[in-house]
């Protein structure tokens, strides 16, 4: 692949996208019952975060341990809208103050806090789902990257943000629903999101949105920006000395990852029907990193498979061997880092693909570089 | 808000709150010292640090049971034996972990973070399977119970004082090890220039392993001290890990003195704010201030001037 002849999709990439589309839109719906499909819908929402991480971490070399913050912010924005719609005065007539969310009533609040009121509007909520995480990411990014804080320190500070937001949400029970989160969400503009049909529709919406996100991510990777990111990851100083403003690129990619995570969070709220601080904190944030690491941190398609596989394994393991699951997850962390640093995608491009091309002997193909499977 | 209290009451409140802050300070120092050695000197991010502490706590718990069953006469002294055993247990585990995992990852610090996180999950489940999910508390020897009256209104718990004394003692020991012993000199040399240190005949591989082991051992002793003021559960270690890292980073990685100074400021800020605000808001504010300062001054309070 030369730079002058650089099509947006090589044959391999087009095939990878097609296979993923087949798996998500045909194979899984055909193979799974409604309950399982809904679970996979939930896993797909994590895939949004994993794709964002593949860009930030795999391409940009920025490891964020606070993606749960953005996932949570997006999810809470959506949940606030849904909660307000569910809390009509008729539905909440038994409360001492009808018309406000039930947890506010339990916490002796008598009117809706001012910052909740814009969330009566769906348009505002949908914009907030993307914008709020991006604003947060922008502030963190500007503060950190402009001062050239990176690597380990960035990881620890983003982790601190995950801790701060969790403590804040749990502590401010009256405004946020506390440790239970925002639950009992019912309808979206009058459309009941709790029925089986709705869950199935949402699964497809999830899949479609995920593909939009994947195309954006793929475009970024293929563009000049994507190549600068990789150059920056490998030799930051050289890129800086070549006259590029390294910090701006990092801020951009971090914000993009945050936006993806926010969308994922909002879709999670719709698909699962609640949002709670257990999806914001340190543990879920690190688990999101492992989805990306298992799939292959360099590959955006791999990240989707990673999210689906790890979560599927988690569910099936914890159903049958609850004791063993943490051993499995912990072992997975160590094994991926030590044996397969490029994850499944790395195994595929380094081990499986050369075998396949050797079998077909269609033409003398050179060993695929890591860019081949994006 | 102060009008309800008399002047002497206010003084007592501040003294008690300050003392609570001092206990928190000791806890932070004990937690952070091991990490300051591992993260500060070696640059390894050990997310399983909390689990090494918990191992020390469990060792203390079982030592106390052993003494209560077989040597009730010596029960008052079990804690000192437990501390040594905790150091040995956590330190040995540390050596093993360094040998099997960490040494392969020195060039990839972010990957050590993920691998040690995996290790912490495994250890947690191991503790849960072996010792049960319930939190356990040790029986404190009788001489450590009760509290010491300072004035009529101010009383300080003896176990709190004991933990403070321990924190001071362990800090001194770490300081002497780092700056007066041969090992400390080697560690600092490797930190400054690994290749040169190897060239002048320092066995860098062995020093790394020993450093990691000692750092984990100190964590074990910290866990042992924790049993005096709280109970121990399989997942207790995870609660501390963010605080601990922030203390070390805020103090300036590589500086033992910085770690102590940052532990002091964070703990005092938190415990004084806890009196005015709810506990969670005090925590949030403290963390926000620390993160804010780190954004302005990423190298932390005390930074070593190093040629990178």
XYZ file of C-alpha atoms in Angstrom:
682
model
C 0.000 0.000 0.000
C 1.669 3.196 -1.092
C 0.726 6.639 0.027
C -0.151 7.936 -3.422
C -2.492 5.025 -4.113
C -4.377 4.935 -0.856
C -7.997 3.913 -1.360
C -10.363 4.423 1.552
C -11.005 0.690 1.729
C -8.532 -1.972 0.713
C -9.939 -5.361 -0.182
C -9.119 -6.732 3.248
C -10.738 -3.837 5.054
C -13.899 -3.997 2.960
C -14.074 -7.719 3.678
C -13.601 -7.115 7.416
C -16.419 -4.576 7.463
C -18.673 -6.890 5.471
C -18.020 -9.815 7.816
C -18.779 -7.691 10.855
C -21.999 -6.441 9.242
C -22.956 -10.037 8.512
C -22.294 -11.064 12.116
C -24.182 -8.169 13.677
C -27.145 -7.868 11.346
C -27.740 -11.449 10.196
C -25.861 -14.069 12.193
C -26.559 -12.923 15.763
C -30.262 -12.093 15.258
C -30.775 -15.452 13.517
C -28.871 -17.479 16.094
C -30.067 -15.918 19.348
C -33.365 -15.688 21.150
C -34.762 -12.349 22.212
C -33.171 -12.333 25.657
C -29.687 -13.107 24.332
C -30.033 -10.633 21.496
C -30.849 -7.933 24.027
C -27.691 -8.897 25.933
C -25.663 -8.581 22.755
C -27.299 -5.199 22.226
C -25.845 -4.234 25.582
C -22.413 -5.531 24.556
C -22.620 -3.489 21.361
C -22.945 -0.327 23.421
C -19.602 -1.175 25.054
C -18.149 -1.607 21.588
C -18.596 2.130 21.006
C -16.214 2.795 23.886
C -13.794 0.149 22.658
C -13.649 1.716 19.193
C -12.927 5.107 20.765
C -10.185 3.510 22.856
C -8.683 1.847 19.792
C -8.284 5.329 18.334
C -6.997 7.015 21.509
C -4.831 4.227 22.803
C -3.988 2.125 19.771
C -3.419 4.922 17.313
C -2.694 7.872 19.569
C -0.902 6.119 22.414
C -3.104 7.857 25.006
C -4.391 5.363 27.562
C -7.467 6.741 29.271
C -8.683 4.869 32.327
C -11.668 7.186 32.559
C -13.754 6.202 29.562
C -16.470 5.171 32.005
C -16.851 8.865 32.824
C -17.828 9.671 29.258
C -19.941 6.538 28.919
C -21.710 7.560 32.113
C -22.178 11.194 31.106
C -23.765 10.181 27.812
C -25.881 7.592 29.556
C -27.022 9.959 32.288
C -27.983 12.645 29.740
C -30.222 10.125 28.015
C -31.537 8.747 31.304
C -32.461 12.231 32.542
C -34.630 12.813 29.478
C -36.285 9.401 29.785
C -36.814 9.839 33.515
C -38.511 13.188 33.037
C -40.760 11.672 30.409
C -41.610 8.809 32.766
C -42.310 11.194 35.680
C -45.488 12.802 34.460
C -47.738 14.172 37.219
C -50.201 11.330 36.498
C -47.549 8.603 36.855
C -46.174 10.095 40.033
C -49.424 11.200 41.675
C -48.720 9.213 44.851
C -45.578 11.291 45.566
C -45.672 14.264 47.867
C -44.527 16.377 44.924
C -45.983 14.876 41.744
C -44.180 15.505 38.479
C -40.582 15.142 39.664
C -38.511 11.943 39.408
C -39.258 9.473 42.191
C -35.773 9.508 43.757
C -35.954 13.289 44.166
C -39.207 12.883 46.014
C -37.647 10.243 48.297
C -34.834 12.674 49.053
C -37.248 15.444 50.089
C -36.686 17.603 47.031
C -39.786 19.618 46.241
C -38.908 20.992 42.842
C -36.868 20.007 39.844
C -33.304 21.392 40.003
C -32.727 24.036 37.346
C -30.099 22.041 35.457
C -32.537 19.199 34.926
C -35.132 21.317 33.113
C -33.455 21.470 29.649
C -33.674 17.690 29.584
C -37.414 17.900 28.911
C -36.340 18.405 25.306
C -35.248 15.337 23.350
C -33.217 17.456 20.961
C -31.298 18.976 23.850
C -30.750 15.568 25.441
C -29.456 14.073 22.185
C -27.061 16.962 21.665
C -25.956 16.750 25.300
C -25.210 13.031 24.913
C -22.351 13.965 22.598
C -21.482 17.472 23.708
C -21.224 16.982 27.482
C -18.605 14.201 27.269
C -16.737 16.163 24.596
C -16.635 19.316 26.724
C -15.324 17.301 29.670
C -12.757 15.584 27.486
C -11.749 18.919 25.990
C -11.125 20.485 29.404
C -9.128 17.481 30.602
C -7.298 17.255 27.295
C -6.340 20.917 27.114
C -5.164 20.939 30.708
C -3.091 17.784 30.327
C -1.800 17.684 26.769
C -0.867 21.356 26.561
C 1.398 20.742 29.550
C 2.713 17.617 27.882
C 1.412 15.276 30.517
C 1.018 11.877 29.003
C 1.400 8.171 29.425
C 1.186 6.882 32.942
C 0.289 10.191 34.573
C -2.571 10.728 32.179
C -3.880 7.257 32.932
C -3.786 7.833 36.693
C -5.450 11.236 36.498
C -8.251 10.021 34.230
C -8.736 7.214 36.709
C -9.053 9.786 39.468
C -11.788 11.470 37.437
C -13.662 8.184 37.262
C -13.422 7.953 41.055
C -14.513 11.568 41.527
C -17.586 11.259 39.318
C -18.666 8.022 40.998
C -18.350 9.505 44.485
C -20.214 12.608 43.336
C -23.092 10.655 41.796
C -23.439 8.417 44.830
C -23.137 11.309 47.269
C -25.641 13.619 45.567
C -28.478 11.166 45.843
C -31.270 13.680 45.476
C -30.029 14.960 42.136
C -28.655 11.814 40.549
C -30.488 8.845 42.010
C -27.466 7.840 44.082
C -26.065 4.353 44.015
C -29.184 2.875 42.386
C -28.854 5.235 39.472
C -31.756 6.376 37.353
C -34.128 3.473 37.013
C -37.673 2.740 35.886
C -37.371 4.364 32.461
C -40.419 3.726 30.324
C -40.961 5.478 27.045
C -39.112 7.470 24.408
C -41.510 10.033 22.958
C -44.379 7.718 23.763
C -42.658 4.598 22.354
C -42.393 1.930 25.032
C -38.722 0.873 25.265
C -39.393 -2.069 27.585
C -41.080 -4.422 25.135
C -39.269 -7.218 23.304
C -39.951 -5.604 19.938
C -38.474 -2.313 21.114
C -35.355 -4.103 22.366
C -34.943 -5.749 18.986
C -35.367 -2.456 17.137
C -32.858 -0.864 19.495
C -30.395 -3.666 18.773
C -30.491 -2.794 15.073
C -30.248 0.934 15.826
C -27.218 0.116 17.939
C -25.641 -1.867 15.127
C -26.306 0.873 12.578
C -24.907 3.593 14.842
C -21.896 1.439 15.570
C -21.212 1.243 11.856
C -21.468 5.016 11.545
C -18.925 5.293 14.364
C -16.728 2.659 12.721
C -16.778 4.512 9.406
C -15.793 7.755 11.136
C -13.019 5.955 13.001
C -11.867 4.261 9.824
C -11.840 7.549 7.974
C -9.786 9.147 10.749
C -7.313 6.285 10.667
C -6.966 6.532 6.899
C -6.653 10.287 6.769
C -3.473 12.256 7.188
C -4.581 12.883 10.764
C -4.517 9.163 11.449
C -0.989 8.820 10.136
C 0.176 11.776 12.203
C -1.368 10.125 15.262
C 0.606 6.952 14.699
C 3.776 8.925 14.077
C 3.105 10.798 17.311
C 2.608 7.611 19.257
C 5.931 6.248 18.067
C 8.100 9.388 18.008
C 6.312 12.271 19.637
C 9.285 14.614 19.653
C 10.073 14.140 15.990
C 6.500 15.013 15.053
C 6.696 18.071 17.273
C 9.991 19.143 15.739
C 8.469 18.739 12.285
C 6.184 21.597 13.192
C 3.002 19.800 14.133
C 1.002 20.913 17.141
C 1.024 17.576 18.934
C -1.327 18.618 21.728
C -4.149 19.596 19.370
C -4.103 16.214 17.681
C -4.215 14.479 21.033
C -7.054 16.665 22.277
C -9.015 15.973 19.105
C -8.671 12.219 19.281
C -9.429 12.167 23.017
C -12.610 14.203 22.413
C -13.609 11.906 19.554
C -13.180 8.884 21.821
C -15.272 10.635 24.472
C -18.033 11.351 21.953
C -18.115 7.679 20.920
C -18.279 6.646 24.562
C -21.101 9.117 25.183
C -23.138 7.681 22.310
C -22.481 4.201 23.665
C -23.691 5.270 27.105
C -26.897 6.757 25.716
C -27.591 3.587 23.754
C -26.879 1.543 26.884
C -29.532 3.504 28.761
C -32.060 2.847 26.008
C -31.195 -0.808 25.552
C -30.942 -1.802 29.198
C -33.370 0.679 30.683
C -31.297 2.213 33.469
C -28.073 4.062 34.200
C -26.106 3.770 37.401
C -22.710 4.699 38.884
C -21.595 1.055 38.607
C -20.988 1.805 34.907
C -18.957 4.947 35.575
C -16.325 3.979 38.108
C -12.794 2.675 37.999
C -13.625 -0.990 37.502
C -15.889 -0.618 34.437
C -13.463 1.910 32.950
C -10.599 -0.569 33.137
C -12.812 -3.354 31.827
C -13.516 -1.188 28.788
C -9.774 -1.021 28.190
C -9.567 -4.790 28.280
C -12.297 -5.106 25.628
C -10.092 -3.035 23.389
C -6.908 -4.881 24.361
C -8.416 -8.307 23.722
C -9.746 -7.269 20.336
C -6.464 -5.671 19.424
C -5.662 -2.126 20.364
C -4.609 -1.274 16.815
C -7.761 -2.465 15.142
C -11.129 -0.751 15.343
C -12.959 -3.808 14.020
C -11.042 -5.971 16.472
C -12.219 -3.726 19.298
C -15.837 -4.553 18.441
C -15.129 -8.278 18.501
C -13.230 -7.808 21.754
C -16.174 -6.091 23.408
C -18.602 -8.759 22.211
C -16.387 -11.712 23.124
C -15.256 -10.565 26.569
C -18.780 -9.663 27.611
C -20.215 -12.855 26.216
C -17.558 -14.821 28.107
C -18.284 -12.805 31.229
C -21.988 -13.537 31.075
C -21.648 -17.224 30.319
C -18.866 -17.752 32.858
C -20.603 -15.916 35.650
C -23.782 -17.874 34.923
C -22.116 -21.265 35.246
C -18.969 -20.674 37.346
C -19.359 -17.416 39.276
C -16.269 -18.245 41.328
C -14.034 -18.669 38.337
C -14.964 -15.571 36.403
C -12.550 -13.206 38.139
C -9.730 -15.725 37.709
C -10.612 -15.865 34.034
C -10.782 -12.113 33.608
C -7.566 -11.546 35.541
C -5.814 -14.262 33.583
C -7.098 -12.702 30.367
C -5.548 -9.348 31.314
C -2.181 -10.919 31.986
C -2.251 -13.240 28.981
C -3.250 -10.535 26.528
C -0.565 -8.170 27.759
C 2.211 -10.734 27.889
C 1.414 -13.093 25.011
C -0.784 -11.208 22.540
C -0.061 -7.501 22.867
C -1.970 -6.865 19.646
C -4.959 -8.921 20.687
C -7.169 -10.985 18.431
C -6.581 -8.730 15.460
C -2.839 -9.239 15.878
C -3.248 -13.014 15.987
C -5.423 -12.803 12.892
C -3.061 -10.672 10.813
C 0.135 -12.357 11.989
C -0.891 -16.000 12.215
C -4.165 -16.739 10.467
C -4.114 -14.457 7.460
C -0.706 -15.559 6.092
C -1.908 -19.153 6.357
C -5.077 -18.359 4.471
C -3.355 -16.431 1.728
C -0.825 -19.235 1.486
C -3.660 -21.712 1.050
C -5.427 -19.756 -1.622
C -2.231 -18.851 -3.430
C -4.246 -16.252 -5.242
C -1.163 -14.146 -5.588
C 2.107 -13.517 -3.852
C 0.986 -11.296 -1.057
C 3.392 -9.693 1.295
C 2.886 -10.285 5.002
C 0.142 -7.949 6.106
C 1.102 -5.028 8.255
C -1.008 -4.077 11.200
C -2.789 -1.376 9.176
C -4.340 -4.057 7.032
C -7.024 -5.011 9.504
C -8.573 -1.862 10.762
C -22.485 27.636 61.846
C -20.078 28.254 64.694
C -22.502 30.216 66.872
C -23.845 27.040 68.480
C -20.450 26.112 69.871
C -18.451 27.752 72.617
C -14.855 28.669 72.024
C -13.412 25.725 73.956
C -15.735 23.312 72.192
C -14.587 24.622 68.852
C -10.980 24.172 69.891
C -11.714 20.601 70.937
C -13.485 19.890 67.634
C -10.551 21.186 65.637
C -8.100 19.220 67.748
C -10.114 16.006 67.396
C -10.628 16.578 63.684
C -6.942 17.344 63.304
C -6.117 14.134 65.130
C -8.477 12.177 62.871
C -6.594 13.785 60.010
C -3.311 12.599 61.535
C -4.557 9.020 61.655
C -5.660 9.322 58.018
C -2.229 10.775 57.314
C -0.528 7.736 58.845
C -2.754 5.468 56.796
C -1.883 7.341 53.592
C 1.834 7.315 54.416
C 1.826 3.592 55.092
C -0.053 2.887 51.877
C 1.992 5.217 49.747
C 5.503 4.312 50.944
C 5.533 0.945 49.214
C 4.145 2.498 46.082
C 6.627 5.355 46.236
C 9.391 2.764 46.091
C 7.835 0.757 43.267
C 6.295 3.519 41.183
C 8.637 6.316 42.118
C 11.920 4.469 41.764
C 11.084 1.835 39.179
C 8.265 3.477 37.215
C 6.184 0.318 37.521
C 2.474 0.886 38.017
C 1.387 -1.769 40.442
C -2.397 -1.785 40.507
C -2.292 -4.845 42.755
C -0.678 -2.806 45.530
C -3.878 -2.856 47.550
C -4.004 -6.654 47.347
C -0.457 -6.902 48.729
C -1.645 -4.812 51.665
C -4.635 -7.075 52.165
C -2.316 -10.082 52.194
C -0.462 -8.461 55.107
C -3.761 -7.878 56.854
C -4.811 -11.509 56.466
C -1.427 -12.675 57.739
C -1.957 -10.524 60.821
C -5.428 -11.924 61.284
C -4.208 -15.518 61.182
C -1.258 -14.760 63.446
C -3.626 -13.309 66.013
C -5.757 -16.456 65.858
C -2.669 -18.645 66.176
C -1.479 -16.720 69.238
C -4.922 -16.768 70.806
C -5.135 -20.558 70.373
C -1.612 -21.673 71.219
C 0.157 -18.894 73.101
C -2.463 -16.848 74.917
C 0.176 -15.645 77.382
C 2.064 -13.837 74.644
C -1.063 -12.434 72.959
C -0.084 -8.850 73.685
C 2.987 -9.170 71.491
C 1.515 -11.022 68.515
C 1.335 -7.885 66.455
C 5.105 -7.507 66.186
C 5.486 -11.085 64.993
C 2.605 -10.542 62.556
C 4.267 -7.482 61.083
C 7.444 -9.407 60.277
C 5.456 -12.288 58.837
C 3.389 -9.858 56.749
C 6.560 -8.319 55.362
C 7.930 -11.730 54.451
C 4.661 -12.958 52.904
C 3.961 -9.887 50.787
C 7.608 -9.486 49.891
C 7.902 -13.091 48.703
C 4.756 -12.732 46.624
C 6.244 -9.532 45.222
C 9.470 -11.293 44.213
C 7.446 -13.997 42.535
C 5.297 -11.497 40.648
C 8.333 -9.535 39.518
C 9.972 -12.692 38.252
C 6.918 -14.018 36.443
C 5.261 -10.872 35.080
C 6.816 -7.495 35.732
C 10.313 -8.134 34.408
C 8.936 -8.789 30.937
C 7.126 -5.480 30.849
C 9.640 -2.849 31.996
C 9.640 -1.258 28.572
C 5.836 -0.985 28.470
C 4.653 0.828 31.612
C 1.030 1.079 30.492
C 0.945 -2.665 29.990
C 2.190 -3.326 33.523
C -0.845 -1.372 34.626
C -3.194 -3.765 32.830
C -1.302 -6.895 33.853
C -1.179 -5.929 37.529
C -4.872 -5.055 37.392
C -5.481 -8.582 36.183
C -3.294 -9.823 39.023
C -5.354 -7.840 41.520
C -8.567 -9.464 40.256
C -7.014 -12.914 40.625
C -5.759 -12.172 44.139
C -9.149 -10.799 45.190
C -10.904 -13.920 44.051
C -8.202 -16.020 45.678
C -8.779 -14.289 49.024
C -12.514 -14.696 48.626
C -12.224 -18.401 47.870
C -9.649 -19.066 50.574
C -10.780 -16.794 53.413
C -14.448 -16.154 52.620
C -16.201 -13.037 51.362
C -16.960 -11.711 54.844
C -14.825 -8.971 56.350
C -12.714 -10.130 59.269
C -11.458 -8.110 62.192
C -8.595 -8.991 64.527
C -8.799 -8.913 68.286
C -6.747 -5.944 69.355
C -4.462 -6.680 72.314
C -5.795 -5.134 75.491
C -3.016 -2.566 75.878
C -4.050 -0.994 72.587
C -7.717 -0.552 73.489
C -9.341 2.491 74.958
C -8.311 6.067 74.617
C -6.037 8.539 76.275
C -7.552 11.711 77.718
C -5.527 14.811 76.839
C -7.896 17.394 78.327
C -11.451 16.885 79.646
C -12.872 17.294 76.183
C -10.170 15.836 73.969
C -9.553 12.109 73.899
C -7.315 10.252 71.507
C -7.640 6.517 70.788
C -4.527 4.499 71.633
C -4.643 2.332 68.522
C -4.626 5.545 66.471
C -1.467 6.681 68.257
C 0.063 3.270 67.684
C -0.598 3.457 63.938
C 0.952 6.919 63.893
C 4.053 5.707 65.676
C 4.245 2.835 63.231
C 3.952 5.188 60.261
C 6.810 7.307 61.577
C 8.917 4.218 62.253
C 8.367 2.685 58.834
C 9.011 5.997 57.092
C 12.328 6.257 58.951
C 13.201 2.700 58.004
C 12.417 3.324 54.336
C 14.375 6.557 54.417
C 17.415 4.860 55.906
C 17.149 2.025 53.395
C 16.885 4.403 50.461
C 19.578 6.869 51.439
C 21.986 5.058 53.736
C 22.133 1.482 52.531
C 24.000 -0.004 49.635
C 20.756 -1.230 48.114
C 19.273 2.267 48.195
C 22.323 3.687 46.492
C 22.008 1.071 43.746
C 18.293 1.728 43.285
C 18.864 5.433 42.940
C 21.721 4.875 40.532
C 19.548 2.664 38.336
C 16.768 5.211 38.461
C 19.131 7.895 37.198
C 20.871 5.937 34.498
C 20.193 2.270 34.048
C 22.857 1.572 31.448
C 25.624 3.327 33.362
C 24.590 1.602 36.588
C 24.882 -1.737 34.837
C 28.243 -0.748 33.394
C 29.738 -0.021 36.803
C 28.786 -3.476 37.972
C 25.409 -3.127 39.626
C 23.282 -6.197 39.053
C 20.300 -4.233 37.757
C 18.056 -7.240 37.259
C 18.461 -8.441 40.833
C 18.163 -4.930 42.247
C 14.872 -4.447 40.383
C 13.511 -7.676 41.777
C 14.592 -6.818 45.295
C 13.141 -3.321 45.015
C 9.795 -4.648 43.902
C 9.867 -7.211 46.691
C 10.702 -4.625 49.361
C 7.993 -2.290 48.062
C 5.442 -5.087 48.307
C 6.764 -6.046 51.735
C 6.220 -2.502 52.983
C 2.688 -2.723 51.600
C 2.207 -5.899 53.627
C 3.316 -4.136 56.805
C 0.903 -1.320 56.002
C -1.897 -3.849 55.668
C -0.870 -5.331 58.976
C -1.138 -1.923 60.624
C -4.579 -1.390 59.111
C -6.028 -4.285 61.038
C -5.560 -2.203 64.186
C -8.061 0.420 63.022
C -10.387 -1.398 60.640
C -11.563 -4.737 59.307
C -10.259 -6.607 56.283
C -12.152 -7.994 53.301
C -11.110 -9.458 49.966
C -11.921 -6.302 48.013
C -10.745 -3.731 50.576
C -7.511 -3.172 48.673
C -9.243 -1.761 45.643
C -10.757 1.058 47.658
C -7.349 2.524 48.392
C -5.613 2.287 45.072
C -6.660 5.613 43.539
C -5.917 7.532 46.724
C -2.546 5.896 46.996
C -1.529 6.684 43.438
C -2.685 10.262 43.803
C -0.657 10.660 46.987
C 2.485 9.409 45.259
C 1.955 11.394 42.052
C 1.007 14.535 43.964
C 4.115 14.282 46.073
C 6.290 13.954 43.026
C 7.236 10.459 41.959
C 10.639 9.477 43.197
C 10.631 11.673 46.270
C 9.983 9.952 49.602
C 9.764 13.312 51.347
C 7.274 14.519 48.741
C 5.119 11.472 49.351
C 4.979 12.227 53.060
C 4.234 15.913 52.485
C 1.462 15.135 50.030
C -0.038 12.484 52.323
C -0.097 15.107 55.061
C -1.761 17.829 53.002
C -4.332 15.535 51.383
C -5.330 13.877 54.652
C -5.595 17.122 56.602
C -7.575 18.826 53.844
C -9.949 15.902 53.662
C -10.564 15.469 57.366
C -11.039 19.185 58.030
C -13.448 19.523 55.113
C -15.300 16.445 56.329
C -16.415 18.451 59.345
C -18.011 21.169 57.229
C -19.319 19.101 54.323
C -20.627 15.599 53.879
C -17.961 12.907 53.667
C -18.435 12.333 49.962
C -18.263 16.021 49.062
C -15.096 16.433 51.122
C -13.565 13.552 49.218
C -14.674 14.932 45.849
C -13.326 18.395 46.639
C -10.010 17.024 47.879
C -9.549 14.882 44.795
C -10.539 17.761 42.509
C -8.042 20.102 44.148
C -5.301 17.480 43.894
C -6.077 16.801 40.236
C -6.286 20.539 39.592
C -2.882 21.155 41.136
C -1.450 18.237 39.185
C -2.722 19.784 35.973
C -0.879 22.995 36.739
C 2.167 21.281 38.164
C 2.375 17.809 36.623
C 5.675 16.966 38.257
C 4.100 17.070 41.723
C 5.141 18.914 44.852
C 8.736 17.777 45.127
C 10.382 16.853 41.891
C 13.789 15.375 41.341
C 15.749 17.057 38.622
C 16.525 14.251 36.256
C 17.905 14.218 32.797
C 15.423 12.120 30.825
